[in-house]
PDB file of C-alpha atoms in Angstrom:
ATOM      1  CA  MET A 274      -0.128 -29.498   8.304  1.00 70.00           C
ATOM      2  CA  LYS A 275      -1.316 -26.773   5.704  1.00 74.00           C
ATOM      3  CA  LYS A 276      -1.838 -29.662   3.109  1.00 79.00           C
ATOM      4  CA  VAL A 277      -4.186 -31.698   5.423  1.00 80.00           C
ATOM      5  CA  LEU A 278      -6.189 -28.345   6.499  1.00 83.00           C
ATOM      6  CA  ILE A 279      -6.983 -27.750   2.655  1.00 83.00           C
ATOM      7  CA  PRO A 280      -9.041 -30.824   1.831  1.00 84.00           C
ATOM      8  CA  ILE A 281     -10.588 -30.653   5.267  1.00 85.00           C
ATOM      9  CA  GLY A 282     -11.789 -27.109   4.497  1.00 84.00           C
ATOM     10  CA  ILE A 283     -13.035 -28.023   1.138  1.00 85.00           C
ATOM     11  CA  LEU A 284     -15.018 -31.073   2.381  1.00 87.00           C
ATOM     12  CA  VAL A 285     -16.483 -28.652   5.118  1.00 86.00           C
ATOM     13  CA  LEU A 286     -17.325 -26.084   2.594  1.00 87.00           C
ATOM     14  CA  ILE A 287     -18.985 -28.801   0.434  1.00 89.00           C
ATOM     15  CA  GLY A 288     -20.992 -30.208   3.757  1.00 87.00           C
ATOM     16  CA  ILE A 289     -22.233 -26.870   4.389  1.00 87.00           C
ATOM     17  CA  PHE A 290     -23.630 -26.361   0.999  1.00 85.00           C
ATOM     18  CA  VAL A 291     -25.456 -29.709   0.722  1.00 84.00           C
ATOM     19  CA  TYR A 292     -26.696 -29.212   4.065  1.00 83.00           C
ATOM     20  CA  SER A 293     -27.759 -25.732   3.241  1.00 82.00           C
ATOM     21  CA  LYS A 294     -29.163 -27.015  -0.068  1.00 82.00           C
ATOM     22  CA  ALA A 295     -31.119 -29.780   1.860  1.00 80.00           C
ATOM     23  CA  VAL A 296     -32.583 -27.790   4.393  1.00 83.00           C
ATOM     24  CA  GLY A 297     -33.918 -25.033   1.908  1.00 85.00           C
ATOM     25  CA  VAL A 298     -35.311 -27.745  -0.409  1.00 87.00           C
ATOM     26  CA  TYR A 299     -37.179 -29.507   2.614  1.00 90.00           C
ATOM     27  CA  ASN A 300     -38.798 -26.096   3.373  1.00 90.00           C
ATOM     28  CA  THR A 301     -39.982 -25.130   0.056  1.00 91.00           C
ATOM     29  CA  PHE A 302     -41.625 -28.480   0.104  1.00 90.00           C
ATOM     30  CA  VAL A 303     -43.042 -27.924   3.274  1.00 91.00           C
ATOM     31  CA  GLN A 304     -44.322 -24.544   2.229  1.00 93.00           C
ATOM     32  CA  THR A 305     -45.769 -25.455  -1.051  1.00 92.00           C
ATOM     33  CA  GLU A 306     -47.258 -28.649   0.372  1.00 92.00           C
ATOM     34  CA  GLU A 307     -49.121 -26.342   2.987  1.00 92.00           C
ATOM     35  CA  SER A 308     -50.207 -24.171   0.195  1.00 92.00           C
ATOM     36  CA  VAL A 309     -51.880 -27.098  -1.596  1.00 92.00           C
ATOM     37  CA  ASN A 310     -53.247 -28.076   2.067  1.00 91.00           C
ATOM     38  CA  GLY A 311     -54.866 -25.038   2.324  1.00 92.00           C
ATOM     39  CA  GLN A 312     -56.601 -24.975  -0.881  1.00 93.00           C
ATOM     40  CA  TRP A 313     -57.684 -28.274  -0.441  1.00 91.00           C
ATOM     41  CA  ALA A 314     -59.701 -27.131   2.785  1.00 91.00           C
ATOM     42  CA  GLU A 315     -60.994 -24.470   0.327  1.00 93.00           C
ATOM     43  CA  VAL A 316     -62.370 -27.107  -1.940  1.00 92.00           C
ATOM     44  CA  GLU A 317     -63.606 -28.967   0.881  1.00 91.00           C
ATOM     45  CA  THR A 318     -65.336 -25.883   2.549  1.00 91.00           C
ATOM     46  CA  GLN A 319     -67.019 -25.136  -0.912  1.00 92.00           C
ATOM     47  CA  TYR A 320     -68.349 -28.693  -1.513  1.00 90.00           C
ATOM     48  CA  GLN A 321     -69.694 -28.778   1.990  1.00 91.00           C
ATOM     49  CA  ARG A 322     -71.407 -25.523   1.174  1.00 90.00           C
ATOM     50  CA  ARG A 323     -73.251 -27.188  -1.542  1.00 89.00           C
ATOM     51  CA  ALA A 324     -74.017 -30.479   0.624  1.00 89.00           C
ATOM     52  CA  ASP A 325     -75.242 -28.088   3.268  1.00 90.00           C
ATOM     53  CA  LEU A 326     -77.821 -26.322   0.880  1.00 87.00           C
ATOM     54  CA  ILE A 327     -79.366 -29.668  -0.726  1.00 86.00           C
ATOM     55  CA  PRO A 328     -81.414 -30.661   2.047  1.00 87.00           C
ATOM     56  CA  ASN A 329     -83.181 -27.246   2.138  1.00 84.00           C
ATOM     57  CA  LEU A 330     -83.547 -27.394  -1.650  1.00 83.00           C
ATOM     58  CA  VAL A 331     -85.010 -30.874  -1.414  1.00 81.00           C
ATOM     59  CA  ASN A 332     -87.527 -29.997   1.569  1.00 81.00           C
ATOM     60  CA  THR A 333     -88.687 -27.134  -0.580  1.00 78.00           C
ATOM     61  CA  VAL A 334     -89.240 -29.308  -3.819  1.00 78.00           C
ATOM     62  CA  LYS A 335     -90.768 -31.986  -1.353  1.00 74.00           C
ATOM     63  CA  GLY A 336     -93.642 -29.591  -0.544  1.00 71.00           C
ATOM     64  CA  TYR A 337     -95.204 -30.010  -4.090  1.00 66.00           C
ATOM     65  CA  ALA A 338     -96.885 -33.415  -3.646  1.00 50.00           C
ATOM     66  CA  ASP A 339     -96.784 -34.707  -7.247  1.00 58.00           C
ATOM     67  CA  PHE A 340     -93.031 -34.144  -7.952  1.00 62.00           C
ATOM     68  CA  GLU A 341     -90.991 -36.629  -9.066  1.00 68.00           C
ATOM     69  CA  GLN A 342     -90.108 -38.876  -5.940  1.00 75.00           C
ATOM     70  CA  GLU A 343     -87.070 -40.847  -7.845  1.00 77.00           C
ATOM     71  CA  THR A 344     -85.480 -37.502  -8.685  1.00 79.00           C
ATOM     72  CA  LEU A 345     -85.361 -36.550  -5.021  1.00 79.00           C
ATOM     73  CA  THR A 346     -84.445 -39.649  -4.165  1.00 82.00           C
ATOM     74  CA  GLY A 347     -81.551 -39.711  -6.328  1.00 84.00           C
ATOM     75  CA  VAL A 348     -80.275 -36.403  -4.993  1.00 86.00           C
ATOM     76  CA  ILE A 349     -80.393 -37.867  -1.444  1.00 85.00           C
ATOM     77  CA  GLU A 350     -78.341 -40.679  -2.083  1.00 88.00           C
ATOM     78  CA  ALA A 351     -75.967 -38.828  -4.367  1.00 88.00           C
ATOM     79  CA  ARG A 352     -75.447 -36.295  -1.613  1.00 88.00           C
ATOM     80  CA  ALA A 353     -74.900 -39.188   0.938  1.00 88.00           C
ATOM     81  CA  LYS A 354     -72.529 -40.899  -1.402  1.00 87.00           C
ATOM     82  CA  ALA A 355     -70.612 -37.657  -1.938  1.00 88.00           C
ATOM     83  CA  THR A 356     -70.344 -36.648   1.962  1.00 87.00           C
ATOM     84  CA  SER A 357     -69.279 -39.974   2.765  1.00 86.00           C
ATOM     85  CA  ILE A 358     -65.915 -39.762   0.981  1.00 85.00           C
ATOM     86  CA  THR A 359     -63.552 -37.761   2.863  1.00 83.00           C
ATOM     87  CA  LEU A 360     -60.289 -37.195   1.528  1.00 82.00           C
ATOM     88  CA  GLN A 361     -57.627 -35.912   4.030  1.00 84.00           C
ATOM     89  CA  ALA A 362     -54.911 -33.334   2.785  1.00 80.00           C
ATOM     90  CA  ASP A 363     -51.988 -35.766   3.162  1.00 80.00           C
ATOM     91  CA  ASP A 364     -53.492 -38.138   0.763  1.00 83.00           C
ATOM     92  CA  LEU A 365     -54.299 -36.224  -2.260  1.00 86.00           C
ATOM     93  CA  SER A 366     -53.082 -39.139  -4.658  1.00 86.00           C
ATOM     94  CA  PRO A 367     -54.319 -39.003  -8.347  1.00 86.00           C
ATOM     95  CA  GLU A 368     -56.381 -42.140  -7.466  1.00 88.00           C
ATOM     96  CA  ASN A 369     -58.172 -40.651  -4.173  1.00 87.00           C
ATOM     97  CA  ILE A 370     -58.910 -37.176  -5.859  1.00 89.00           C
ATOM     98  CA  ALA A 371     -60.658 -39.145  -8.803  1.00 87.00           C
ATOM     99  CA  ARG A 372     -62.751 -41.182  -6.459  1.00 88.00           C
ATOM    100  CA  PHE A 373     -63.624 -37.965  -4.623  1.00 89.00           C
ATOM    101  CA  GLN A 374     -64.273 -36.124  -7.817  1.00 89.00           C
ATOM    102  CA  ASP A 375     -66.570 -38.981  -8.991  1.00 89.00           C
ATOM    103  CA  ALA A 376     -68.577 -38.924  -6.093  1.00 89.00           C
ATOM    104  CA  GLN A 377     -69.188 -35.083  -6.409  1.00 90.00           C
ATOM    105  CA  ASP A 378     -69.591 -35.500 -10.264  1.00 90.00           C
ATOM    106  CA  GLN A 379     -72.646 -37.928  -9.500  1.00 88.00           C
ATOM    107  CA  LEU A 380     -73.970 -35.509  -7.088  1.00 89.00           C
ATOM    108  CA  SER A 381     -73.865 -32.581  -9.667  1.00 89.00           C
ATOM    109  CA  GLY A 382     -75.532 -34.892 -12.111  1.00 88.00           C
ATOM    110  CA  SER A 383     -78.455 -35.201  -9.439  1.00 87.00           C
ATOM    111  CA  LEU A 384     -78.968 -31.784  -8.869  1.00 87.00           C
ATOM    112  CA  SER A 385     -79.137 -31.185 -13.095  1.00 86.00           C
ATOM    113  CA  ARG A 386     -81.730 -33.620 -13.187  1.00 83.00           C
ATOM    114  CA  LEU A 387     -83.666 -32.064 -10.333  1.00 83.00           C
ATOM    115  CA  LEU A 388     -83.406 -28.637 -11.710  1.00 81.00           C
ATOM    116  CA  VAL A 389     -84.566 -29.909 -14.911  1.00 80.00           C
ATOM    117  CA  ALA A 390     -87.423 -31.472 -13.625  1.00 78.00           C
ATOM    118  CA  VAL A 391     -88.601 -28.399 -11.807  1.00 78.00           C
ATOM    119  CA  GLU A 392     -89.081 -26.840 -15.009  1.00 77.00           C
ATOM    120  CA  ARG A 393     -92.559 -28.973 -15.125  1.00 76.00           C
ATOM    121  CA  TYR A 394     -93.711 -27.079 -12.052  1.00 75.00           C
ATOM    122  CA  PRO A 395     -94.529 -23.351 -12.569  1.00 74.00           C
ATOM    123  CA  ASP A 396     -95.826 -22.842  -9.105  1.00 74.00           C
ATOM    124  CA  LEU A 397     -92.400 -24.290  -7.787  1.00 72.00           C
ATOM    125  CA  LYS A 398     -90.543 -22.127  -9.996  1.00 70.00           C
ATOM    126  CA  ALA A 399     -92.268 -19.059  -8.814  1.00 70.00           C
ATOM    127  CA  ASN A 400     -91.673 -20.079  -5.334  1.00 76.00           C
ATOM    128  CA  GLN A 401     -89.195 -17.276  -3.406  1.00 78.00           C
ATOM    129  CA  ASN A 402     -87.470 -19.629  -1.426  1.00 78.00           C
ATOM    130  CA  PHE A 403     -86.766 -22.082  -4.114  1.00 79.00           C
ATOM    131  CA  LEU A 404     -85.542 -19.065  -6.314  1.00 81.00           C
ATOM    132  CA  GLU A 405     -83.024 -18.187  -3.437  1.00 84.00           C
ATOM    133  CA  LEU A 406     -82.030 -21.691  -3.033  1.00 82.00           C
ATOM    134  CA  GLN A 407     -81.362 -22.069  -6.452  1.00 84.00           C
ATOM    135  CA  ALA A 408     -79.297 -19.004  -6.909  1.00 86.00           C
ATOM    136  CA  GLN A 409     -77.449 -19.881  -3.813  1.00 87.00           C
ATOM    137  CA  LEU A 410     -76.509 -23.060  -5.344  1.00 86.00           C
ATOM    138  CA  GLU A 411     -75.349 -21.700  -8.686  1.00 88.00           C
ATOM    139  CA  GLY A 412     -73.148 -19.136  -6.419  1.00 90.00           C
ATOM    140  CA  THR A 413     -72.005 -22.228  -4.780  1.00 89.00           C
ATOM    141  CA  GLU A 414     -71.049 -24.034  -8.193  1.00 90.00           C
ATOM    142  CA  ASN A 415     -69.191 -21.019  -9.236  1.00 91.00           C
ATOM    143  CA  ARG A 416     -67.308 -20.983  -5.915  1.00 93.00           C
ATOM    144  CA  ILE A 417     -66.398 -24.734  -6.237  1.00 92.00           C
ATOM    145  CA  ALA A 418     -65.157 -24.047 -10.112  1.00 91.00           C
ATOM    146  CA  VAL A 419     -62.922 -21.214  -8.660  1.00 94.00           C
ATOM    147  CA  ALA A 420     -61.757 -23.576  -5.644  1.00 93.00           C
ATOM    148  CA  ARG A 421     -60.962 -26.205  -8.046  1.00 92.00           C
ATOM    149  CA  ARG A 422     -59.054 -23.902 -10.215  1.00 94.00           C
ATOM    150  CA  ASN A 423     -57.007 -22.561  -7.322  1.00 95.00           C
ATOM    151  CA  PHE A 424     -56.120 -25.991  -5.879  1.00 94.00           C
ATOM    152  CA  ASN A 425     -54.956 -27.020  -9.279  1.00 93.00           C
ATOM    153  CA  GLN A 426     -52.516 -24.175  -9.696  1.00 95.00           C
ATOM    154  CA  SER A 427     -51.448 -24.934  -6.490  1.00 94.00           C
ATOM    155  CA  VAL A 428     -50.731 -28.529  -7.052  1.00 94.00           C
ATOM    156  CA  GLN A 429     -49.088 -27.643 -10.156  1.00 94.00           C
ATOM    157  CA  GLY A 430     -46.412 -25.599  -8.629  1.00 93.00           C
ATOM    158  CA  TYR A 431     -46.020 -28.182  -5.800  1.00 93.00           C
ATOM    159  CA  ASN A 432     -45.525 -30.736  -8.335  1.00 93.00           C
ATOM    160  CA  ALA A 433     -43.053 -28.961 -10.703  1.00 93.00           C
ATOM    161  CA  ASN A 434     -41.069 -27.925  -7.691  1.00 91.00           C
ATOM    162  CA  LEU A 435     -40.778 -31.697  -6.898  1.00 89.00           C
ATOM    163  CA  ARG A 436     -39.739 -32.609 -10.220  1.00 90.00           C
ATOM    164  CA  THR A 437     -37.081 -30.295 -10.899  1.00 88.00           C
ATOM    165  CA  PHE A 438     -33.544 -31.475 -10.535  1.00 88.00           C
ATOM    166  CA  PRO A 439     -31.889 -31.870  -7.813  1.00 86.00           C
ATOM    167  CA  ASN A 440     -35.509 -31.341  -5.970  1.00 87.00           C
ATOM    168  CA  ASN A 441     -36.478 -34.745  -7.169  1.00 88.00           C
ATOM    169  CA  ILE A 442     -33.484 -36.233  -5.368  1.00 87.00           C
ATOM    170  CA  PHE A 443     -34.552 -34.528  -2.258  1.00 86.00           C
ATOM    171  CA  ALA A 444     -37.915 -35.203  -2.656  1.00 87.00           C
ATOM    172  CA  GLY A 445     -37.502 -38.776  -2.257  1.00 86.00           C
ATOM    173  CA  TRP A 446     -35.191 -38.795   0.560  1.00 86.00           C
ATOM    174  CA  TYR A 447     -37.973 -36.735   2.516  1.00 87.00           C
ATOM    175  CA  GLY A 448     -40.772 -38.655   1.271  1.00 89.00           C
ATOM    176  CA  PHE A 449     -42.607 -35.917  -0.554  1.00 90.00           C
ATOM    177  CA  GLU A 450     -44.830 -37.389  -3.380  1.00 90.00           C
ATOM    178  CA  ARG A 451     -46.801 -35.884  -6.066  1.00 90.00           C
ATOM    179  CA  LYS A 452     -50.283 -34.800  -5.584  1.00 90.00           C
ATOM    180  CA  GLY A 453     -53.427 -35.291  -7.942  1.00 88.00           C
ATOM    181  CA  TYR A 454     -55.541 -32.685  -9.658  1.00 88.00           C
ATOM    182  CA  PHE A 455     -59.216 -32.183 -10.521  1.00 84.00           C
ATOM    183  CA  GLU A 456     -59.897 -33.155 -13.978  1.00 82.00           C
ATOM    184  CA  ALA A 457     -62.757 -32.436 -16.239  1.00 72.00           C
ATOM    185  CA  ALA A 458     -65.588 -35.031 -15.912  1.00 68.00           C
ATOM    186  CA  ALA A 459     -65.897 -37.764 -18.831  1.00 65.00           C
ATOM    187  CA  GLY A 460     -67.850 -35.963 -21.563  1.00 59.00           C
ATOM    188  CA  ALA A 461     -67.057 -32.374 -20.512  1.00 56.00           C
ATOM    189  CA  GLU A 462     -65.624 -31.809 -23.769  1.00 53.00           C
ATOM    190  CA  ASN A 463     -68.728 -32.186 -25.699  1.00 56.00           C
ATOM    191  CA  ALA A 464     -71.050 -29.278 -25.822  1.00 50.00           C
ATOM    192  CA  PRO A 465     -74.469 -29.988 -24.906  1.00 49.00           C
ATOM    193  CA  THR A 466     -77.238 -30.197 -27.569  1.00 52.00           C
ATOM    194  CA  VAL A 467     -80.002 -27.713 -27.485  1.00 41.00           C
ATOM    195  CA  GLU A 468     -83.192 -28.212 -29.340  1.00 48.00           C
ATOM    196  CA  PHE A 469     -86.303 -26.167 -29.765  1.00 37.00           C
TER     197      PHE A 469
END
């Protein structure tokens, strides 16, 4: 009888160990995924803040009748495209992140062109409302950079946890997949040329 109980006891202990490990790994995946989701929400919040500031900025600039209409139209269209792309926290694949980032980069480019064009209008540059909106936009761009960095750090921890052994085995069983990162825009590695 004792000879039968020893192998059964060993199997029960192994079963308890595997079960405990599986539950612990699953819970860790859930916690790190929720951290990624929280960071993603912060990124969306900052991009929404920027999108909300743009109509006020455009309306302030529109007040100057001779301002380039093409530049304003470009900003409005880029904002519409950027806000039309919504990405859920459970679908943060590298491809979807790249698509979202592309739309946001187009909006950033349009805003840059707008701010460069404003340089030709001294009255507009002196307008207090415009200066306040420009300062808010600059602050929001900084917040976006911080939120993106925090998101990437969170994704890095999540992906590293997912890819380590034996977690990678459990990740496949539970259906957890790698998340995408924000990456620098194309050409960001080249410093801008300044000419006087």
